[in-house]
C-alpha positions as semicolon CSV with decimal commas, in nm:
position;residue;x (nm);y (nm);z (nm)
1;M;7,217;5,106;22,019
2;P;6,892;5,299;21,979
3;G;6,931;5,353;21,606
4;Y;6,883;5,728;21,631
5;T;7,050;6,044;21,756
6;I;6,899;6,358;21,907
7;G;7,068;6,697;21,894
8;L;6,948;7,028;22,037
9;D;7,036;7,369;21,897
10;A;6,869;7,702;21,976
11;G;6,555;7,534;22,104
12;I;6,516;7,297;21,807
13;A;6,568;6,926;21,870
14;H;6,664;6,717;21,568
15;L;6,596;6,345;21,590
16;I;6,764;6,146;21,312
17;L;6,698;5,778;21,242
18;E;7,036;5,623;21,166
19;R;6,995;5,268;21,038
20;P;7,005;5,333;20,661
21;Q;7,140;4,984;20,590
22;S;6,804;4,842;20,704
23;G;6,586;5,120;20,564
24;N;6,582;5,272;20,914
25;A;6,371;4,982;21,039
26;L;6,285;5,033;21,404
27;G;6,465;4,791;21,633
28;A;6,440;4,721;22,004
29;G;6,672;5,012;22,090
30;F;6,428;5,254;21,929
31;W;6,118;5,107;22,094
32;N;6,279;5,095;22,437
33;G;6,457;5,430;22,420
34;L;6,247;5,687;22,239
35;A;5,970;5,746;22,494
36;P;6,213;5,812;22,782
37;D;6,422;6,042;22,562
38;I;6,121;6,243;22,443
39;S;5,988;6,258;22,799
40;A;6,321;6,403;22,918
41;L;6,320;6,668;22,644
42;D;5,959;6,758;22,716
43;R;6,023;6,774;23,089
44;S;6,321;7,008;23,051
45;G;6,124;7,289;22,886
46;E;6,424;7,368;22,664
47;V;6,276;7,233;22,340
48;R;6,058;7,467;22,136
49;A;6,013;7,237;21,835
50;M;6,146;6,908;21,701
51;V;6,240;6,794;21,351
52;L;6,237;6,420;21,279
53;S;6,432;6,295;20,979
54;S;6,640;5,998;20,870
55;G;6,956;5,919;20,679
56;G;6,971;5,707;20,367
57;R;6,734;5,641;20,083
58;N;6,420;5,566;20,286
59;F;6,256;5,736;20,583
60;C;6,152;5,418;20,763
61;A;6,073;5,063;20,653
62;G;5,872;4,994;20,970
63;M;5,939;4,761;21,261
64;D;6,250;4,544;21,231
65;L;6,070;4,210;21,228
66;D;6,394;4,012;21,205
67;E;6,509;4,159;21,534
68;F;6,179;4,079;21,702
69;A;6,127;3,736;21,544
70;G;6,235;3,544;21,854
71;G;6,151;3,804;22,113
72;I;5,770;3,817;22,105
73;P;5,615;3,488;22,221
74;E;5,278;3,370;22,096
75;P;5,020;3,449;22,368
76;D;4,885;3,107;22,465
77;S;4,737;3,161;22,810
78;P;4,540;3,428;22,998
79;G;4,861;3,538;23,170
80;S;5,063;3,566;22,851
81;R;4,782;3,752;22,674
82;E;4,759;3,998;22,964
83;S;5,136;4,046;22,943
84;F;5,119;4,093;22,565
85;Y;4,859;4,365;22,618
86;H;5,112;4,567;22,817
87;L;5,375;4,515;22,547
88;A;5,132;4,658;22,291
89;L;5,067;4,958;22,515
90;S;5,439;5,023;22,553
91;L;5,488;5,016;22,175
92;Q;5,199;5,261;22,132
93;E;5,355;5,493;22,389
94;T;5,665;5,522;22,169
95;F;5,462;5,731;21,925
96;S;5,202;5,879;22,160
97;C;5,479;6,057;22,352
98;L;5,545;6,269;22,042
99;E;5,179;6,360;22,022
100;R;5,164;6,464;22,388
101;A;5,490;6,659;22,394
102;R;5,456;7,031;22,465
103;F;5,649;7,113;22,147
104;P;5,538;7,055;21,785
105;V;5,709;6,775;21,592
106;F;5,774;6,811;21,218
107;A;5,875;6,510;21,005
108;A;6,094;6,527;20,694
109;I;6,026;6,215;20,487
110;Q;6,195;6,060;20,185
111;G;6,139;5,733;20,002
112;A;5,955;5,456;20,179
113;C;5,744;5,533;20,487
114;L;5,592;5,198;20,574
115;G;5,419;5,022;20,861
116;A;5,547;5,156;21,193
117;G;5,729;5,427;20,996
118;L;5,394;5,555;20,875
119;E;5,258;5,539;21,229
120;L;5,561;5,737;21,347
121;A;5,493;6,002;21,082
122;A;5,122;6,011;21,169
123;A;5,208;6,095;21,531
124;C;5,396;6,407;21,416
125;D;5,221;6,741;21,384
126;L;5,323;6,822;21,026
127;R;5,494;6,623;20,751
128;Y;5,718;6,744;20,469
129;A;5,810;6,486;20,206
130;T;6,005;6,435;19,887
131;R;5,813;6,381;19,567
132;D;5,934;6,020;19,548
133;S;5,812;5,929;19,896
134;Y;5,530;5,681;19,949
135;F;5,323;5,553;20,240
136;R;5,173;5,214;20,318
137;I;5,006;5,032;20,608
138;E;5,244;4,741;20,560
139;E;5,117;4,536;20,853
140;I;4,814;4,406;20,660
141;N;5,052;4,266;20,398
142;T;5,239;4,066;20,663
143;G;4,940;3,912;20,844
144;I;4,921;4,172;21,121
145;M;4,659;4,424;21,227
146;A;4,826;4,764;21,258
147;D;4,813;4,849;21,628
148;V;5,042;5,141;21,709
149;G;4,847;5,430;21,561
150;A;4,774;5,400;21,188
151;L;4,412;5,291;21,229
152;Q;4,352;5,551;21,500
153;R;4,535;5,860;21,369
154;L;4,507;5,831;20,991
155;P;4,124;5,854;20,988
156;K;4,162;6,192;21,163
157;I;4,393;6,317;20,885
158;L;4,298;6,138;20,562
159;P;3,956;6,070;20,403
160;E;3,804;5,748;20,536
161;P;3,789;5,570;20,197
162;V;4,160;5,637;20,143
163;V;4,244;5,493;20,484
164;K;4,026;5,187;20,425
165;E;4,194;5,122;20,091
166;M;4,532;5,136;20,264
167;A;4,416;4,936;20,567
168;F;4,224;4,657;20,389
169;L;4,412;4,629;20,060
170;G;4,762;4,734;20,162
171;E;4,760;4,994;19,884
172;T;5,033;5,256;19,852
173;L;4,965;5,627;19,898
174;H;5,208;5,824;19,684
175;A;5,345;6,164;19,779
176;D;5,132;6,367;19,541
177;E;4,813;6,199;19,670
178;A;4,928;6,241;20,030
179;A;4,979;6,613;19,968
180;Q;4,645;6,643;19,790
181;H;4,468;6,493;20,092
182;G;4,664;6,703;20,343
183;F;4,868;6,427;20,505
184;V;5,182;6,594;20,366
185;T;5,201;6,970;20,415
186;R;5,448;7,043;20,136
187;L;5,653;6,847;19,882
188;A;6,026;6,889;19,818
189;D;6,260;6,772;19,543
190;T;6,530;6,629;19,771
191;P;6,563;6,497;20,127
192;D;6,774;6,799;20,223
193;A;6,503;7,030;20,090
194;A;6,240;6,845;20,296
195;I;6,455;6,888;20,608
196;K;6,494;7,258;20,530
197;L;6,116;7,295;20,512
198;A;6,077;7,120;20,847
199;M;6,356;7,329;21,002
200;A;6,199;7,649;20,871
201;A;5,870;7,553;21,035
202;A;6,052;7,475;21,360
203;D;6,235;7,808;21,346
204;Q;5,906;7,989;21,297
205;V;5,762;7,813;21,603
206;C;6,064;7,932;21,802
207;R;5,953;8,291;21,730
208;K;5,620;8,236;21,903
209;A;5,540;8,241;22,274
210;P;5,633;7,895;22,412
211;V;5,339;7,875;22,653
212;A;5,097;7,971;22,375
213;I;5,244;7,704;22,144
214;A;5,216;7,438;22,416
215;G;4,856;7,538;22,486
216;T;4,769;7,543;22,116
217;K;4,905;7,193;22,059
218;A;4,716;7,061;22,361
219;A;4,395;7,233;22,245
220;L;4,420;7,085;21,895
221;R;4,479;6,737;22,037
222;W;4,182;6,771;22,273
223;A;3,953;6,903;22,000
224;R;4,038;6,612;21,771
225;D;3,895;6,363;22,020
226;H;3,609;6,562;22,179
227;S;3,299;6,752;22,078
228;V;3,308;7,121;21,988
229;A;3,122;7,210;22,308
230;D;3,359;7,009;22,527
231;S;3,659;7,154;22,344
232;L;3,539;7,510;22,392
233;E;3,490;7,447;22,762
234;W;3,839;7,296;22,786
235;S;3,986;7,588;22,592
236;A;3,823;7,849;22,816
237;R;3,959;7,686;23,130
238;T;4,303;7,637;22,977
239;Q;4,322;7,992;22,846
240;S;4,247;8,124;23,193
241;A;4,547;7,928;23,318
242;L;4,789;8,015;23,035
243;W;4,699;8,381;22,967
244;S;5,021;8,583;22,971
245;T;5,001;8,961;22,964
246;H;5,383;8,961;22,950
247;D;5,391;8,760;22,626
248;I;5,113;8,961;22,464
249;S;5,285;9,289;22,547
250;A;5,620;9,153;22,428
251;A;5,470;9,045;22,095
252;L;5,301;9,382;22,039
253;R;5,613;9,581;22,131
254;A;5,831;9,368;21,907
255;R;5,590;9,402;21,616
256;K;5,587;9,777;21,651
257;A;5,966;9,801;21,684
258;R;6,029;9,525;21,426
259;T;6,249;9,335;21,668
260;D;6,248;8,983;21,813
261;P;6,018;8,948;22,117
262;L;6,133;8,821;22,456
263;F;5,882;8,561;22,568
264;E;5,854;8,373;22,895
265;P;6,018;8,032;22,852
266;L;5,855;7,702;22,936
267;L;5,956;7,583;23,281
268;A;6,077;7,233;23,344
269;K;5,799;6,995;23,439
270;P;5,799;6,968;23,819
271;V;5,932;6,663;23,996
272;L;5,832;6,593;24,355
273;G;6,107;6,735;24,572
274;G;6,278;6,903;24,275
275;S;6,292;7,252;24,124
276;T;6,030;7,377;23,878
277;S;6,254;7,646;23,731
278;S;6,409;7,625;23,389
279;P;6,787;7,579;23,347
280;G;6,808;7,950;23,271
281;G;6,638;8,044;23,597
282;G;6,303;8,126;23,436
283;D;6,412;8,451;23,272
284;P;6,264;8,537;22,932
285;Q;6,483;8,408;22,650
286;P;6,543;8,582;22,316
287;D;6,402;8,408;22,011
């Protein structure tokens, strides 16, 4: 079992971690299943935004080390170390697929968000959290260097001294501090309220032009890792490819008439020998 479910309603995918008895610790089913599932959703073009939440008291206690205790051998030869390298890459891909998806991903967090759970949250675009939530790079407290995104993504979001305190000392970042530093977008009193905030953000995304949202997410990701000059060059070339007179006209007409615009939908990602049209035939869909 993957330990999660994914539903899709009106363009919003909702991924729910469902192992509350273990603090939603991430087992083998999650690590092996999430990337293919996200890839399929991204490829379809049907998803406009995703909300990621979890059941139970805690968002995610990290990797389920008990489940992996006998399944990851100690690298003791050049061949085994080369093999281990590819295992590490596959674990990283579990979160990187969320970052690369054409749709924004919004996390709703409650309670503990630790280790791989924090790295999962860091790969999302925005985070909404309860006031009792807390975050920790737990790996350093268990003799492990964090290697699936915390040390790479958190310095792009949080101040460097805060990240170093978490990374070296294993210190806890509480919700109010996380919000103060911008890691959490908004705080809520209850888990349901945090989910409502994330759903409201997803609904607002669904009212924007899908191609423009996809381009905006890609541009932000590119800009994070490149110079301003390189990012401007990339943006100019991408804008020339994505410019949609149809969507611009639809937005202006809808604003004037105070109605919902009809934007061009995202098409399914092409597969060699397959169709590139969306399930709806490529016709504009109402928001």
